[in-house]
PDB file of C-alpha atoms in Angstrom:
ATOM      1  CA  UNK A 220     112.407 121.928  58.878  1.00  0.00           C
ATOM      2  CA  UNK A 221     114.126 123.784  56.035  1.00  0.00           C
ATOM      3  CA  UNK A 222     110.878 124.567  54.220  1.00  0.00           C
ATOM      4  CA  UNK A 223     107.748 125.118  56.346  1.00  0.00           C
ATOM      5  CA  UNK A 224     105.621 124.957  53.173  1.00  0.00           C
ATOM      6  CA  UNK A 225     105.685 122.555  50.244  1.00  0.00           C
ATOM      7  CA  UNK A 226     103.915 123.821  47.118  1.00  0.00           C
ATOM      8  CA  UNK A 227     103.140 120.751  45.067  1.00  0.00           C
ATOM      9  CA  UNK A 228     102.191 120.340  41.485  1.00  0.00           C
ATOM     10  CA  UNK A 229      99.670 117.511  41.195  1.00  0.00           C
ATOM     11  CA  UNK A 230      99.823 115.632  37.901  1.00  0.00           C
ATOM     12  CA  UNK A 231     102.999 113.590  37.423  1.00  0.00           C
ATOM     13  CA  UNK A 232     104.412 114.961  40.650  1.00  0.00           C
ATOM     14  CA  UNK A 233     102.151 113.408  43.285  1.00  0.00           C
ATOM     15  CA  UNK A 234      99.978 111.148  41.125  1.00  0.00           C
ATOM     16  CA  UNK A 235     100.735 109.265  37.909  1.00  0.00           C
ATOM     17  CA  UNK A 236      98.040 110.868  35.810  1.00  0.00           C
ATOM     18  CA  UNK A 237      99.225 112.001  32.377  1.00  0.00           C
ATOM     19  CA  UNK A 238      99.973 108.550  30.987  1.00  0.00           C
ATOM     20  CA  UNK A 239      96.929 106.920  32.596  1.00  0.00           C
ATOM     21  CA  UNK A 240      94.284 109.677  32.419  1.00  0.00           C
ATOM     22  CA  UNK A 241      95.066 112.997  30.710  1.00  0.00           C
ATOM     23  CA  UNK A 242      96.823 111.809  27.573  1.00  0.00           C
ATOM     24  CA  UNK A 243      94.250 109.093  26.786  1.00  0.00           C
ATOM     25  CA  UNK A 244      91.500 111.680  27.265  1.00  0.00           C
ATOM     26  CA  UNK A 245      93.270 114.192  25.003  1.00  0.00           C
ATOM     27  CA  UNK A 246      93.819 111.581  22.294  1.00  0.00           C
ATOM     28  CA  UNK A 247      90.167 110.512  22.459  1.00  0.00           C
ATOM     29  CA  UNK A 248      88.881 114.087  22.404  1.00  0.00           C
ATOM     30  CA  UNK A 249      90.993 115.308  19.485  1.00  0.00           C
ATOM     31  CA  UNK A 250      90.201 112.188  17.455  1.00  0.00           C
ATOM     32  CA  UNK A 251      86.490 112.948  17.876  1.00  0.00           C
ATOM     33  CA  UNK A 252      86.414 116.728  17.562  1.00  0.00           C
ATOM     34  CA  UNK A 253      89.690 117.699  15.826  1.00  0.00           C
ATOM     35  CA  UNK A 254      90.205 114.826  13.387  1.00  0.00           C
ATOM     36  CA  UNK A 255      92.486 116.921  11.160  1.00  0.00           C
ATOM     37  CA  UNK A 256      94.800 117.833  14.034  1.00  0.00           C
ATOM     38  CA  UNK A 257      98.142 116.097  14.390  1.00  0.00           C
ATOM     39  CA  UNK A 258      98.116 112.858  16.387  1.00  0.00           C
ATOM     40  CA  UNK A 259     100.529 113.429  19.246  1.00  0.00           C
ATOM     41  CA  UNK A 260     102.470 110.666  20.956  1.00  0.00           C
ATOM     42  CA  UNK A 261     102.581 110.569  24.750  1.00  0.00           C
ATOM     43  CA  UNK A 262     106.135 111.952  24.695  1.00  0.00           C
ATOM     44  CA  UNK A 263     105.113 114.803  22.379  1.00  0.00           C
ATOM     45  CA  UNK A 264     102.106 115.583  24.567  1.00  0.00           C
ATOM     46  CA  UNK A 265     104.260 115.723  27.702  1.00  0.00           C
ATOM     47  CA  UNK A 266     106.798 117.933  25.938  1.00  0.00           C
ATOM     48  CA  UNK A 267     104.097 120.390  24.795  1.00  0.00           C
ATOM     49  CA  UNK A 268     102.742 120.588  28.341  1.00  0.00           C
ATOM     50  CA  UNK A 269     106.280 121.366  29.459  1.00  0.00           C
ATOM     51  CA  UNK A 270     106.684 124.200  26.974  1.00  0.00           C
ATOM     52  CA  UNK A 271     104.696 126.204  25.929  1.00  0.00           C
ATOM     53  CA  UNK A 272     102.211 124.853  28.512  1.00  0.00           C
ATOM     54  CA  UNK A 273      98.742 123.392  28.174  1.00  0.00           C
ATOM     55  CA  UNK A 274      96.852 126.600  27.353  1.00  0.00           C
ATOM     56  CA  UNK A 275      99.192 127.742  24.582  1.00  0.00           C
ATOM     57  CA  UNK A 276      99.447 124.182  23.283  1.00  0.00           C
ATOM     58  CA  UNK A 277      95.680 123.697  22.976  1.00  0.00           C
ATOM     59  CA  UNK A 278      94.959 127.224  21.777  1.00  0.00           C
ATOM     60  CA  UNK A 279      97.975 127.976  19.607  1.00  0.00           C
ATOM     61  CA  UNK A 280      98.900 124.598  18.153  1.00  0.00           C
ATOM     62  CA  UNK A 281      95.883 122.300  18.267  1.00  0.00           C
ATOM     63  CA  UNK A 282      93.734 125.262  17.204  1.00  0.00           C
ATOM     64  CA  UNK A 283      91.097 125.324  19.930  1.00  0.00           C
ATOM     65  CA  UNK A 284      89.084 128.497  20.379  1.00  0.00           C
ATOM     66  CA  UNK A 285      88.065 129.659  23.854  1.00  0.00           C
ATOM     67  CA  UNK A 286      84.712 127.909  23.332  1.00  0.00           C
ATOM     68  CA  UNK A 287      86.474 124.755  22.167  1.00  0.00           C
ATOM     69  CA  UNK A 288      88.610 124.803  25.286  1.00  0.00           C
ATOM     70  CA  UNK A 289      85.520 125.079  27.489  1.00  0.00           C
ATOM     71  CA  UNK A 290      84.051 122.083  25.668  1.00  0.00           C
ATOM     72  CA  UNK A 291      87.301 120.143  26.004  1.00  0.00           C
ATOM     73  CA  UNK A 292      87.426 120.946  29.710  1.00  0.00           C
ATOM     74  CA  UNK A 293      83.869 119.669  30.173  1.00  0.00           C
ATOM     75  CA  UNK A 294      84.756 116.485  28.259  1.00  0.00           C
ATOM     76  CA  UNK A 295      87.914 116.043  30.318  1.00  0.00           C
ATOM     77  CA  UNK A 296      86.019 116.703  33.549  1.00  0.00           C
ATOM     78  CA  UNK A 297      83.572 113.915  32.751  1.00  0.00           C
ATOM     79  CA  UNK A 298      86.411 111.585  31.754  1.00  0.00           C
ATOM     80  CA  UNK A 299      88.389 112.035  34.953  1.00  0.00           C
ATOM     81  CA  UNK A 300      85.361 111.255  37.122  1.00  0.00           C
ATOM     82  CA  UNK A 301      85.828 107.644  36.053  1.00  0.00           C
ATOM     83  CA  UNK A 302      89.638 107.500  36.073  1.00  0.00           C
ATOM     84  CA  UNK A 303      91.472 108.028  39.363  1.00  0.00           C
ATOM     85  CA  UNK A 304      95.279 108.242  39.096  1.00  0.00           C
ATOM     86  CA  UNK A 305      97.471 106.466  41.623  1.00  0.00           C
ATOM     87  CA  UNK A 306      99.941 108.140  43.967  1.00  0.00           C
ATOM     88  CA  UNK A 307     103.605 107.444  43.279  1.00  0.00           C
ATOM     89  CA  UNK A 308     105.194 104.921  45.619  1.00  0.00           C
ATOM     90  CA  UNK A 309     106.735 106.732  48.546  1.00  0.00           C
ATOM     91  CA  UNK A 310     104.863 110.013  48.190  1.00  0.00           C
ATOM     92  CA  UNK A 311     102.152 109.076  50.687  1.00  0.00           C
ATOM     93  CA  UNK A 312     104.690 108.521  53.476  1.00  0.00           C
ATOM     94  CA  UNK A 313     106.593 111.687  52.551  1.00  0.00           C
ATOM     95  CA  UNK A 314     103.506 113.890  52.759  1.00  0.00           C
ATOM     96  CA  UNK A 315     102.139 112.372  55.962  1.00  0.00           C
ATOM     97  CA  UNK A 316     105.536 112.620  57.667  1.00  0.00           C
ATOM     98  CA  UNK A 317     105.804 116.237  56.547  1.00  0.00           C
ATOM     99  CA  UNK A 318     102.347 117.157  57.871  1.00  0.00           C
ATOM    100  CA  UNK A 319     102.936 115.356  61.161  1.00  0.00           C
ATOM    101  CA  UNK A 320     106.123 117.412  61.536  1.00  0.00           C
ATOM    102  CA  UNK A 321     104.046 120.601  61.270  1.00  0.00           C
ATOM    103  CA  UNK A 322     104.506 121.447  57.599  1.00  0.00           C
ATOM    104  CA  UNK A 323     101.983 123.181  55.359  1.00  0.00           C
ATOM    105  CA  UNK A 324     101.008 121.591  52.043  1.00  0.00           C
ATOM    106  CA  UNK A 325      99.602 123.619  49.143  1.00  0.00           C
ATOM    107  CA  UNK A 326      98.776 122.448  45.624  1.00  0.00           C
ATOM    108  CA  UNK A 327      99.170 124.540  42.464  1.00  0.00           C
ATOM    109  CA  UNK A 328      97.997 122.623  39.435  1.00  0.00           C
ATOM    110  CA  UNK A 329      96.276 122.742  36.065  1.00  0.00           C
ATOM    111  CA  UNK A 330      93.773 120.174  37.317  1.00  0.00           C
ATOM    112  CA  UNK A 331      90.630 121.442  39.019  1.00  0.00           C
ATOM    113  CA  UNK A 332      90.242 121.674  42.772  1.00  0.00           C
ATOM    114  CA  UNK A 333      87.567 119.003  43.183  1.00  0.00           C
ATOM    115  CA  UNK A 334      89.587 116.410  41.257  1.00  0.00           C
ATOM    116  CA  UNK A 335      92.753 117.205  43.179  1.00  0.00           C
ATOM    117  CA  UNK A 336      90.939 116.776  46.483  1.00  0.00           C
ATOM    118  CA  UNK A 337      89.295 113.582  45.173  1.00  0.00           C
ATOM    119  CA  UNK A 338      92.690 112.162  44.233  1.00  0.00           C
ATOM    120  CA  UNK A 339      94.163 113.046  47.627  1.00  0.00           C
ATOM    121  CA  UNK A 340      91.274 111.354  49.433  1.00  0.00           C
ATOM    122  CA  UNK A 341      91.257 108.285  47.164  1.00  0.00           C
ATOM    123  CA  UNK A 342      94.991 107.801  47.705  1.00  0.00           C
ATOM    124  CA  UNK A 343      94.856 108.389  51.482  1.00  0.00           C
ATOM    125  CA  UNK A 344      96.931 111.580  51.333  1.00  0.00           C
ATOM    126  CA  UNK A 345      96.707 114.453  53.835  1.00  0.00           C
ATOM    127  CA  UNK A 346      94.228 117.106  52.744  1.00  0.00           C
ATOM    128  CA  UNK A 347      96.074 120.160  51.371  1.00  0.00           C
ATOM    129  CA  UNK A 348      95.899 123.433  53.274  1.00  0.00           C
ATOM    130  CA  UNK A 349      95.231 125.319  50.023  1.00  0.00           C
ATOM    131  CA  UNK A 350      94.573 124.403  46.381  1.00  0.00           C
ATOM    132  CA  UNK A 351      94.965 126.600  43.287  1.00  0.00           C
ATOM    133  CA  UNK A 352      93.504 124.854  40.256  1.00  0.00           C
ATOM    134  CA  UNK A 353      92.479 125.396  36.651  1.00  0.00           C
ATOM    135  CA  UNK A 354      89.095 126.953  37.407  1.00  0.00           C
ATOM    136  CA  UNK A 355      90.758 130.150  38.611  1.00  0.00           C
ATOM    137  CA  UNK A 356      91.039 133.083  36.179  1.00  0.00           C
ATOM    138  CA  UNK A 357      93.982 132.754  33.823  1.00  0.00           C
ATOM    139  CA  UNK A 358      95.942 135.473  35.610  1.00  0.00           C
ATOM    140  CA  UNK A 359      95.699 133.457  38.852  1.00  0.00           C
ATOM    141  CA  UNK A 360      96.929 130.178  37.345  1.00  0.00           C
ATOM    142  CA  UNK A 361     100.447 128.839  37.122  1.00  0.00           C
ATOM    143  CA  UNK A 362     102.821 130.124  35.662  1.00  0.00           C
ATOM    144  CA  UNK A 363     101.501 133.495  36.863  1.00  0.00           C
ATOM    145  CA  UNK A 364     102.893 134.404  40.298  1.00  0.00           C
ATOM    146  CA  UNK A 365      99.503 134.817  42.029  1.00  0.00           C
ATOM    147  CA  UNK A 366      99.329 131.348  43.656  1.00  0.00           C
ATOM    148  CA  UNK A 367     102.702 131.688  45.370  1.00  0.00           C
ATOM    149  CA  UNK A 368     102.075 135.310  46.321  1.00  0.00           C
ATOM    150  CA  UNK A 369      98.708 134.380  47.819  1.00  0.00           C
ATOM    151  CA  UNK A 370     100.177 131.437  49.732  1.00  0.00           C
ATOM    152  CA  UNK A 371     102.802 133.722  51.240  1.00  0.00           C
ATOM    153  CA  UNK A 372     100.120 136.218  52.245  1.00  0.00           C
ATOM    154  CA  UNK A 373      97.732 133.634  53.667  1.00  0.00           C
ATOM    155  CA  UNK A 374     100.290 131.755  55.713  1.00  0.00           C
ATOM    156  CA  UNK A 375     102.628 134.680  56.518  1.00  0.00           C
ATOM    157  CA  UNK A 376     105.603 133.052  54.829  1.00  0.00           C
ATOM    158  CA  UNK A 377     108.696 134.458  53.164  1.00  0.00           C
ATOM    159  CA  UNK A 378     109.838 133.197  49.739  1.00  0.00           C
ATOM    160  CA  UNK A 379     112.700 131.314  51.418  1.00  0.00           C
ATOM    161  CA  UNK A 380     110.177 129.267  53.422  1.00  0.00           C
ATOM    162  CA  UNK A 381     108.508 127.744  50.341  1.00  0.00           C
ATOM    163  CA  UNK A 382     109.661 124.927  48.090  1.00  0.00           C
ATOM    164  CA  UNK A 383     107.872 124.489  44.756  1.00  0.00           C
ATOM    165  CA  UNK A 384     107.895 120.912  43.438  1.00  0.00           C
ATOM    166  CA  UNK A 385     106.937 120.358  39.792  1.00  0.00           C
ATOM    167  CA  UNK A 386     107.809 118.248  36.776  1.00  0.00           C
ATOM    168  CA  UNK A 387     107.195 120.951  34.142  1.00  0.00           C
ATOM    169  CA  UNK A 388     108.404 124.410  33.143  1.00  0.00           C
ATOM    170  CA  UNK A 389     105.299 126.453  34.183  1.00  0.00           C
ATOM    171  CA  UNK A 390     106.027 125.593  37.821  1.00  0.00           C
ATOM    172  CA  UNK A 391     109.665 126.536  37.364  1.00  0.00           C
ATOM    173  CA  UNK A 392     108.676 129.854  35.761  1.00  0.00           C
ATOM    174  CA  UNK A 393     106.274 130.665  38.587  1.00  0.00           C
ATOM    175  CA  UNK A 394     108.854 129.910  41.258  1.00  0.00           C
ATOM    176  CA  UNK A 395     111.466 132.003  39.455  1.00  0.00           C
ATOM    177  CA  UNK A 396     109.119 134.984  39.302  1.00  0.00           C
ATOM    178  CA  UNK A 397     108.659 134.902  43.082  1.00  0.00           C
ATOM    179  CA  UNK A 398     112.162 134.051  44.240  1.00  0.00           C
ATOM    180  CA  UNK A 399     110.961 130.695  45.586  1.00  0.00           C
ATOM    181  CA  UNK A 400     113.218 127.631  45.591  1.00  0.00           C
ATOM    182  CA  UNK A 401     112.259 125.023  43.020  1.00  0.00           C
ATOM    183  CA  UNK A 402     112.676 121.271  42.983  1.00  0.00           C
ATOM    184  CA  UNK A 403     112.315 119.580  39.609  1.00  0.00           C
ATOM    185  CA  UNK A 404     111.138 115.985  39.589  1.00  0.00           C
ATOM    186  CA  UNK A 405     111.611 113.525  36.761  1.00  0.00           C
ATOM    187  CA  UNK A 406     110.035 110.307  37.966  1.00  0.00           C
ATOM    188  CA  UNK A 407     107.002 110.526  35.677  1.00  0.00           C
ATOM    189  CA  UNK A 408     108.667 110.310  32.267  1.00  0.00           C
ATOM    190  CA  UNK A 409     111.943 110.074  30.380  1.00  0.00           C
ATOM    191  CA  UNK A 410     111.769 112.967  27.923  1.00  0.00           C
ATOM    192  CA  UNK A 411     115.388 114.003  27.234  1.00  0.00           C
ATOM    193  CA  UNK A 412     114.585 117.658  26.437  1.00  0.00           C
ATOM    194  CA  UNK A 413     112.738 118.128  29.731  1.00  0.00           C
ATOM    195  CA  UNK A 414     115.387 116.422  31.828  1.00  0.00           C
ATOM    196  CA  UNK A 415     118.177 118.399  30.129  1.00  0.00           C
ATOM    197  CA  UNK A 416     116.434 121.731  30.796  1.00  0.00           C
ATOM    198  CA  UNK A 417     115.674 120.894  34.405  1.00  0.00           C
ATOM    199  CA  UNK A 418     119.161 119.632  35.179  1.00  0.00           C
ATOM    200  CA  UNK A 419     120.738 122.712  33.595  1.00  0.00           C
ATOM    201  CA  UNK A 420     118.480 125.285  35.240  1.00  0.00           C
ATOM    202  CA  UNK A 421     117.417 123.776  38.572  1.00  0.00           C
ATOM    203  CA  UNK A 422     119.818 123.249  41.472  1.00  0.00           C
ATOM    204  CA  UNK A 423     117.514 120.520  42.760  1.00  0.00           C
ATOM    205  CA  UNK A 424     116.567 117.713  40.361  1.00  0.00           C
ATOM    206  CA  UNK A 425     115.216 114.389  41.584  1.00  0.00           C
ATOM    207  CA  UNK A 426     114.847 111.402  39.300  1.00  0.00           C
ATOM    208  CA  UNK A 427     113.237 109.238  41.971  1.00  0.00           C
ATOM    209  CA  UNK A 428     110.856 109.776  44.866  1.00  0.00           C
ATOM    210  CA  UNK A 429     113.505 108.321  47.180  1.00  0.00           C
ATOM    211  CA  UNK A 430     115.978 111.063  46.150  1.00  0.00           C
ATOM    212  CA  UNK A 431     113.361 113.711  46.951  1.00  0.00           C
ATOM    213  CA  UNK A 432     112.669 112.116  50.342  1.00  0.00           C
ATOM    214  CA  UNK A 433     116.383 112.131  51.174  1.00  0.00           C
ATOM    215  CA  UNK A 434     116.593 115.827  50.249  1.00  0.00           C
ATOM    216  CA  UNK A 435     113.700 116.760  52.540  1.00  0.00           C
ATOM    217  CA  UNK A 436     115.252 114.910  55.444  1.00  0.00           C
ATOM    218  CA  UNK A 437     118.714 116.421  54.990  1.00  0.00           C
TER     219      UNK A 437
END
């Protein structure tokens, strides 16, 4: 096994959630509480989550204060209780095969722990060994290096033994800061700017789940 530990993003990496859950919730919330804010398309929303990232997007561009963001998070939390995203075809087999081979699975995401674990259970995925979600302090969230550093401490792993898998730039930035290999995945959307950046900067880019599976087995 080349990588004893897979560090997985959640949304749009393991489950198809932005188009089916997060973007509809964002559009509904801003229409209700920020009616003067720009109406973002799905592609624009995905691109803003790519860079500058969700916090800077909501705070710096949409204009949410810290209190607004707490309110939005509560609204989003209620919304996602009734909307469970589906795992991408092929990912279930990949993760179970990896766990059965002795691998460690960790999740670093901007979703919250309870929803991540709910999604894993609802989609019959192996329970992660560790989860680092949005409810952590800002300095312990992706793209800050804390999650990867803590995983290496907890599981006594070197940077070369981890592979970070993500569809957006915050995961790439976090992996870069820790010297951890990064695999960019592009099966969730077709945003040219994101694909161009990932292909230019990441030695590993997978457009399909099948390509990622082949890489892991090589």
